[in-house]
Each structure stands twice: as structure tokens, then as C-alpha cells.
PDB file of C-alpha atoms in Angstrom:
ATOM      1  CA  UNK J   1       8.479  19.867  16.324  1.00 39.00           C
ATOM      2  CA  UNK J   2       6.248  17.092  15.323  1.00 40.00           C
ATOM      3  CA  UNK J   3       5.223  15.391  12.059  1.00 45.00           C
ATOM      4  CA  UNK J   4       1.871  16.017  10.707  1.00 47.00           C
ATOM      5  CA  UNK J   5       0.473  12.314   9.796  1.00 50.00           C
ATOM      6  CA  UNK J   6       0.615  13.337   5.866  1.00 57.00           C
ATOM      7  CA  UNK J   7       4.291  14.359   6.534  1.00 78.00           C
ATOM      8  CA  UNK J   8       4.510  11.252   7.582  1.00 87.00           C
ATOM      9  CA  UNK J   9       3.951   9.730   4.523  1.00 91.00           C
ATOM     10  CA  UNK J  10       6.270  12.573   3.117  1.00 92.00           C
ATOM     11  CA  UNK J  11       8.690  10.692   5.281  1.00 93.00           C
ATOM     12  CA  UNK J  12       8.166   7.391   4.743  1.00 94.00           C
ATOM     13  CA  UNK J  13       8.118   7.689   0.564  1.00 94.00           C
ATOM     14  CA  UNK J  14      11.678   9.905   0.873  1.00 94.00           C
ATOM     15  CA  UNK J  15      12.921   6.737   3.250  1.00 95.00           C
ATOM     16  CA  UNK J  16      11.819   4.723   0.032  1.00 94.00           C
ATOM     17  CA  UNK J  17      13.606   6.848  -3.084  1.00 94.00           C
ATOM     18  CA  UNK J  18      16.755   6.743  -0.284  1.00 94.00           C
ATOM     19  CA  UNK J  19      16.388   2.973  -0.125  1.00 93.00           C
ATOM     20  CA  UNK J  20      15.742   2.539  -4.433  1.00 92.00           C
ATOM     21  CA  UNK J  21      18.333   4.577  -4.873  1.00 92.00           C
ATOM     22  CA  UNK J  22      21.278   3.578  -2.817  1.00 93.00           C
ATOM     23  CA  UNK J  23      20.277   0.209  -5.233  1.00 90.00           C
ATOM     24  CA  UNK J  24      21.129   0.882  -8.340  1.00 79.00           C
ATOM     25  CA  UNK J  25      19.453  -0.748 -11.131  1.00 88.00           C
ATOM     26  CA  UNK J  26      16.598  -2.358 -11.447  1.00 87.00           C
ATOM     27  CA  UNK J  27      17.096  -6.147 -11.263  1.00 90.00           C
ATOM     28  CA  UNK J  28      18.378  -5.062  -7.842  1.00 93.00           C
ATOM     29  CA  UNK J  29      15.472  -3.231  -6.552  1.00 92.00           C
ATOM     30  CA  UNK J  30      13.306  -6.522  -7.755  1.00 91.00           C
ATOM     31  CA  UNK J  31      15.202  -8.214  -5.793  1.00 94.00           C
ATOM     32  CA  UNK J  32      14.856  -5.603  -2.612  1.00 94.00           C
ATOM     33  CA  UNK J  33      10.816  -5.343  -3.508  1.00 94.00           C
ATOM     34  CA  UNK J  34      10.547  -8.899  -3.052  1.00 95.00           C
ATOM     35  CA  UNK J  35      12.218  -9.279  -0.106  1.00 96.00           C
ATOM     36  CA  UNK J  36      10.404  -6.222   1.207  1.00 96.00           C
ATOM     37  CA  UNK J  37       7.118  -9.134   0.501  1.00 96.00           C
ATOM     38  CA  UNK J  38       8.787 -11.846   2.595  1.00 96.00           C
ATOM     39  CA  UNK J  39       8.752  -9.894   6.025  1.00 94.00           C
ATOM     40  CA  UNK J  40       4.677  -9.578   5.472  1.00 95.00           C
ATOM     41  CA  UNK J  41       2.691 -11.016   7.813  1.00 93.00           C
ATOM     42  CA  UNK J  42       1.071 -13.677   7.293  1.00 93.00           C
ATOM     43  CA  UNK J  43      -2.671 -13.378   6.558  1.00 96.00           C
ATOM     44  CA  UNK J  44      -5.326 -16.273   8.239  1.00 96.00           C
ATOM     45  CA  UNK J  45      -6.903 -18.558   6.190  1.00 95.00           C
ATOM     46  CA  UNK J  46     -10.406 -16.564   6.897  1.00 97.00           C
ATOM     47  CA  UNK J  47      -8.561 -13.054   5.925  1.00 97.00           C
ATOM     48  CA  UNK J  48      -7.490 -14.783   2.526  1.00 96.00           C
ATOM     49  CA  UNK J  49     -11.676 -14.186   1.550  1.00 96.00           C
ATOM     50  CA  UNK J  50     -13.727 -13.034  -1.404  1.00 96.00           C
ATOM     51  CA  UNK J  51     -14.407  -9.694   0.809  1.00 95.00           C
ATOM     52  CA  UNK J  52     -10.220  -8.981   1.586  1.00 97.00           C
ATOM     53  CA  UNK J  53      -9.777  -9.954  -2.126  1.00 97.00           C
ATOM     54  CA  UNK J  54      -9.051  -7.028  -4.472  1.00 97.00           C
ATOM     55  CA  UNK J  55     -10.481  -6.932  -7.625  1.00 93.00           C
ATOM     56  CA  UNK J  56      -7.789  -5.724 -11.178  1.00 90.00           C
ATOM     57  CA  UNK J  57      -5.217  -8.084 -10.209  1.00 86.00           C
ATOM     58  CA  UNK J  58      -3.344 -10.979 -12.145  1.00 88.00           C
ATOM     59  CA  UNK J  59      -2.122 -12.366  -9.372  1.00 92.00           C
ATOM     60  CA  UNK J  60      -4.667 -13.253  -5.955  1.00 95.00           C
ATOM     61  CA  UNK J  61      -4.105 -10.290  -3.804  1.00 97.00           C
ATOM     62  CA  UNK J  62      -6.432  -9.880  -0.558  1.00 98.00           C
ATOM     63  CA  UNK J  63      -6.001  -6.419   1.897  1.00 97.00           C
ATOM     64  CA  UNK J  64      -7.426  -6.070   5.413  1.00 98.00           C
ATOM     65  CA  UNK J  65      -8.344  -2.540   6.322  1.00 97.00           C
ATOM     66  CA  UNK J  66      -8.317  -2.145  10.262  1.00 96.00           C
ATOM     67  CA  UNK J  67      -9.542   0.932  11.734  1.00 95.00           C
ATOM     68  CA  UNK J  68      -7.885   1.638  15.425  1.00 95.00           C
ATOM     69  CA  UNK J  69      -9.381   3.927  18.221  1.00 95.00           C
ATOM     70  CA  UNK J  70      -7.071   6.954  17.247  1.00 95.00           C
ATOM     71  CA  UNK J  71      -8.982   7.048  13.770  1.00 93.00           C
ATOM     72  CA  UNK J  72      -5.804   5.685  11.368  1.00 95.00           C
ATOM     73  CA  UNK J  73      -6.310   2.565   9.361  1.00 97.00           C
ATOM     74  CA  UNK J  74      -3.990  -0.129   9.273  1.00 97.00           C
ATOM     75  CA  UNK J  75      -3.698  -2.453   6.677  1.00 98.00           C
ATOM     76  CA  UNK J  76      -2.472  -5.893   6.229  1.00 98.00           C
ATOM     77  CA  UNK J  77      -1.968  -7.991   3.234  1.00 97.00           C
ATOM     78  CA  UNK J  78      -0.697 -11.279   0.746  1.00 96.00           C
ATOM     79  CA  UNK J  79      -0.604 -12.232  -2.325  1.00 96.00           C
ATOM     80  CA  UNK J  80       0.621 -15.336  -3.893  1.00 94.00           C
ATOM     81  CA  UNK J  81       2.904 -13.919  -5.830  1.00 95.00           C
ATOM     82  CA  UNK J  82       6.441 -12.695  -5.268  1.00 94.00           C
ATOM     83  CA  UNK J  83       6.840  -9.298  -6.402  1.00 93.00           C
ATOM     84  CA  UNK J  84       3.056  -8.191  -5.930  1.00 95.00           C
ATOM     85  CA  UNK J  85       4.183  -8.775  -1.670  1.00 96.00           C
ATOM     86  CA  UNK J  86       6.689  -6.678  -2.089  1.00 96.00           C
ATOM     87  CA  UNK J  87       3.961  -3.884  -3.660  1.00 96.00           C
ATOM     88  CA  UNK J  88       2.100  -4.657  -1.016  1.00 97.00           C
ATOM     89  CA  UNK J  89       4.809  -4.374   1.691  1.00 97.00           C
ATOM     90  CA  UNK J  90       5.449  -0.785  -0.276  1.00 96.00           C
ATOM     91  CA  UNK J  91       1.925   0.712   0.417  1.00 97.00           C
ATOM     92  CA  UNK J  92       2.219  -0.617   4.104  1.00 97.00           C
ATOM     93  CA  UNK J  93       4.516   1.759   4.888  1.00 96.00           C
ATOM     94  CA  UNK J  94       2.723   4.426   2.894  1.00 96.00           C
ATOM     95  CA  UNK J  95      -0.709   4.250   3.584  1.00 96.00           C
ATOM     96  CA  UNK J  96      -0.976   1.797   7.571  1.00 97.00           C
ATOM     97  CA  UNK J  97      -1.343   3.709  10.365  1.00 96.00           C
ATOM     98  CA  UNK J  98      -2.757   6.746   8.520  1.00 95.00           C
ATOM     99  CA  UNK J  99      -5.687   9.060   8.637  1.00 95.00           C
ATOM    100  CA  UNK J 100      -7.991   8.148   5.898  1.00 95.00           C
ATOM    101  CA  UNK J 101      -7.749  11.984   5.256  1.00 92.00           C
ATOM    102  CA  UNK J 102      -4.252  11.679   4.807  1.00 93.00           C
ATOM    103  CA  UNK J 103      -5.424   8.904   2.787  1.00 95.00           C
ATOM    104  CA  UNK J 104      -7.407  10.661   0.392  1.00 91.00           C
ATOM    105  CA  UNK J 105      -4.870  13.948  -0.268  1.00 91.00           C
ATOM    106  CA  UNK J 106      -1.740  11.489  -0.733  1.00 93.00           C
ATOM    107  CA  UNK J 107      -1.165  11.857  -4.429  1.00 91.00           C
ATOM    108  CA  UNK J 108      -0.020   7.488  -5.490  1.00 91.00           C
ATOM    109  CA  UNK J 109       0.688   8.296  -8.797  1.00 88.00           C
ATOM    110  CA  UNK J 110       3.546  10.755  -8.085  1.00 90.00           C
ATOM    111  CA  UNK J 111       4.965   8.712  -5.348  1.00 92.00           C
ATOM    112  CA  UNK J 112       4.884   5.731  -7.389  1.00 90.00           C
ATOM    113  CA  UNK J 113       7.076   8.189 -10.405  1.00 90.00           C
ATOM    114  CA  UNK J 114       9.351   9.254  -7.727  1.00 92.00           C
ATOM    115  CA  UNK J 115       9.647   5.750  -6.581  1.00 91.00           C
ATOM    116  CA  UNK J 116      10.522   4.896 -10.301  1.00 89.00           C
ATOM    117  CA  UNK J 117       7.576   2.289  -9.934  1.00 86.00           C
ATOM    118  CA  UNK J 118       5.523   3.708 -13.136  1.00 81.00           C
ATOM    119  CA  UNK J 119       8.289   2.931 -15.746  1.00 85.00           C
ATOM    120  CA  UNK J 120      10.275  -0.245 -13.935  1.00 89.00           C
ATOM    121  CA  UNK J 121       6.357  -1.950 -14.049  1.00 89.00           C
ATOM    122  CA  UNK J 122       4.972  -3.730 -16.493  1.00 88.00           C
ATOM    123  CA  UNK J 123       1.370  -2.739 -17.651  1.00 88.00           C
ATOM    124  CA  UNK J 124      -0.306  -5.749 -15.857  1.00 90.00           C
ATOM    125  CA  UNK J 125       1.937  -5.153 -12.346  1.00 90.00           C
ATOM    126  CA  UNK J 126       0.446  -1.413 -12.966  1.00 90.00           C
ATOM    127  CA  UNK J 127      -3.145  -1.663 -12.868  1.00 91.00           C
ATOM    128  CA  UNK J 128      -3.032  -4.014  -9.999  1.00 93.00           C
ATOM    129  CA  UNK J 129      -0.556  -1.815  -7.991  1.00 93.00           C
ATOM    130  CA  UNK J 130      -3.181   0.816  -8.833  1.00 94.00           C
ATOM    131  CA  UNK J 131      -6.160  -1.709  -8.434  1.00 95.00           C
ATOM    132  CA  UNK J 132      -4.420  -2.037  -4.985  1.00 96.00           C
ATOM    133  CA  UNK J 133      -4.462   1.989  -4.133  1.00 96.00           C
ATOM    134  CA  UNK J 134      -7.504   2.049  -5.204  1.00 95.00           C
ATOM    135  CA  UNK J 135      -9.086  -0.171  -2.716  1.00 97.00           C
ATOM    136  CA  UNK J 136      -7.217   1.638   0.454  1.00 97.00           C
ATOM    137  CA  UNK J 137      -8.934   4.815  -1.154  1.00 95.00           C
ATOM    138  CA  UNK J 138     -12.351   3.347  -1.180  1.00 95.00           C
ATOM    139  CA  UNK J 139     -11.986   2.135   1.902  1.00 95.00           C
ATOM    140  CA  UNK J 140     -10.524   5.207   3.467  1.00 95.00           C
ATOM    141  CA  UNK J 141     -13.554   6.879   2.144  1.00 93.00           C
ATOM    142  CA  UNK J 142     -15.715   4.519   3.503  1.00 92.00           C
ATOM    143  CA  UNK J 143     -14.332   4.694   6.892  1.00 86.00           C
ATOM    144  CA  UNK J 144     -14.673   9.040   6.314  1.00 79.00           C
ATOM    145  CA  UNK J 145     -18.234   8.626   5.174  1.00 72.00           C
ATOM    146  CA  UNK J 146     -18.739   6.330   8.267  1.00 65.00           C
ATOM    147  CA  UNK J 147     -17.918   8.492  10.998  1.00 55.00           C
ATOM    148  CA  UNK J 148     -19.574  12.074   9.256  1.00 49.00           C
ATOM    149  CA  UNK J 149     -22.771   9.850   9.392  1.00 42.00           C
ATOM    150  CA  UNK J 150     -21.805   9.342  13.024  1.00 42.00           C
ATOM    151  CA  UNK J 151     -21.477  12.367  13.577  1.00 40.00           C
ATOM    152  CA  UNK J 152     -25.049  13.611  11.848  1.00 35.00           C
ATOM    153  CA  UNK J 153     -27.195  11.118  13.939  1.00 34.00           C
ATOM    154  CA  UNK J 154     -25.669  12.462  16.789  1.00 34.00           C
ATOM    155  CA  UNK J 155     -26.160  16.102  16.368  1.00 33.00           C
TER     156      UNK J 155
END
């Protein structure tokens, strides 16, 4: 039995929650988040553009959205701050490789509550995280809109 794409997001969230639970306190969890960020593939200088920059983050954050032939979106990202790079890595585990519809249907706030990020992050980092999620959701919506326009124009 295959897992639905939205189920795959939930599975990724549950896996992250289990990993966080094993770590115990937030000092250990912060170290783990930073470690996750170190594993991000670096962006090229060209990808660190104004177009890819995420507004609303105190740190420098860039997200690249790559639509795939199968209709999913792959995200890549980077930041000049270690903890923010780790937050990007968490978002990529949740959102990358998913369809725009699944991205739009996923409840990011509930996910951050489940991971304990809502209460563990400063308000500035929480706002930045919301800005990153907003960017991912806008890119997904734009892709959905393009698909709809494409279908309409062929009809």
C-alpha cells in the first residue's frame, strides 16, 4: 500500500518529531537543527539572487523552487545563519518533492507546534520561519495557477 503524498509529509513530520523527542532538551535540539543545516547542498552565487531572497527574515535567506516533470516541487535553500540553515533543512524535509496541492493543504503551524518550534524559537526567528513557509506556499500556489491556466488555454 503506497502512502499518499500528504501522508508522506505527515510521515516526514512524524520522523522529525521522533528525532527531536530522542534529543530531550532544546540545547541538544538546537545543535541538531544546526547539524541539519550543515548538510544542505550549497547554492551557487547566481542562486543567491534578489529574486530568490526571502523577505521578512532577519538573516539572509534564499530559496530556490524547481518544478519537476512529475508535477512536484523541489526546494533548495541556504542562509548566512547556522540555525536558520537548519530550519531551512527542516522545511525541505517537509515540503520538497511534494505537489503544490499537498503543500497548500499542509498545516505548517500545527507542524511547528508538534516539533516544539513554536515555543522554542524567538519571535524574530518564528517570523522568519513563517516568511519561508509563506514563500514556499506562494510558489506552490503560483505553480497551481500556471497549471490551471495551461489547462484552460488548451480547452
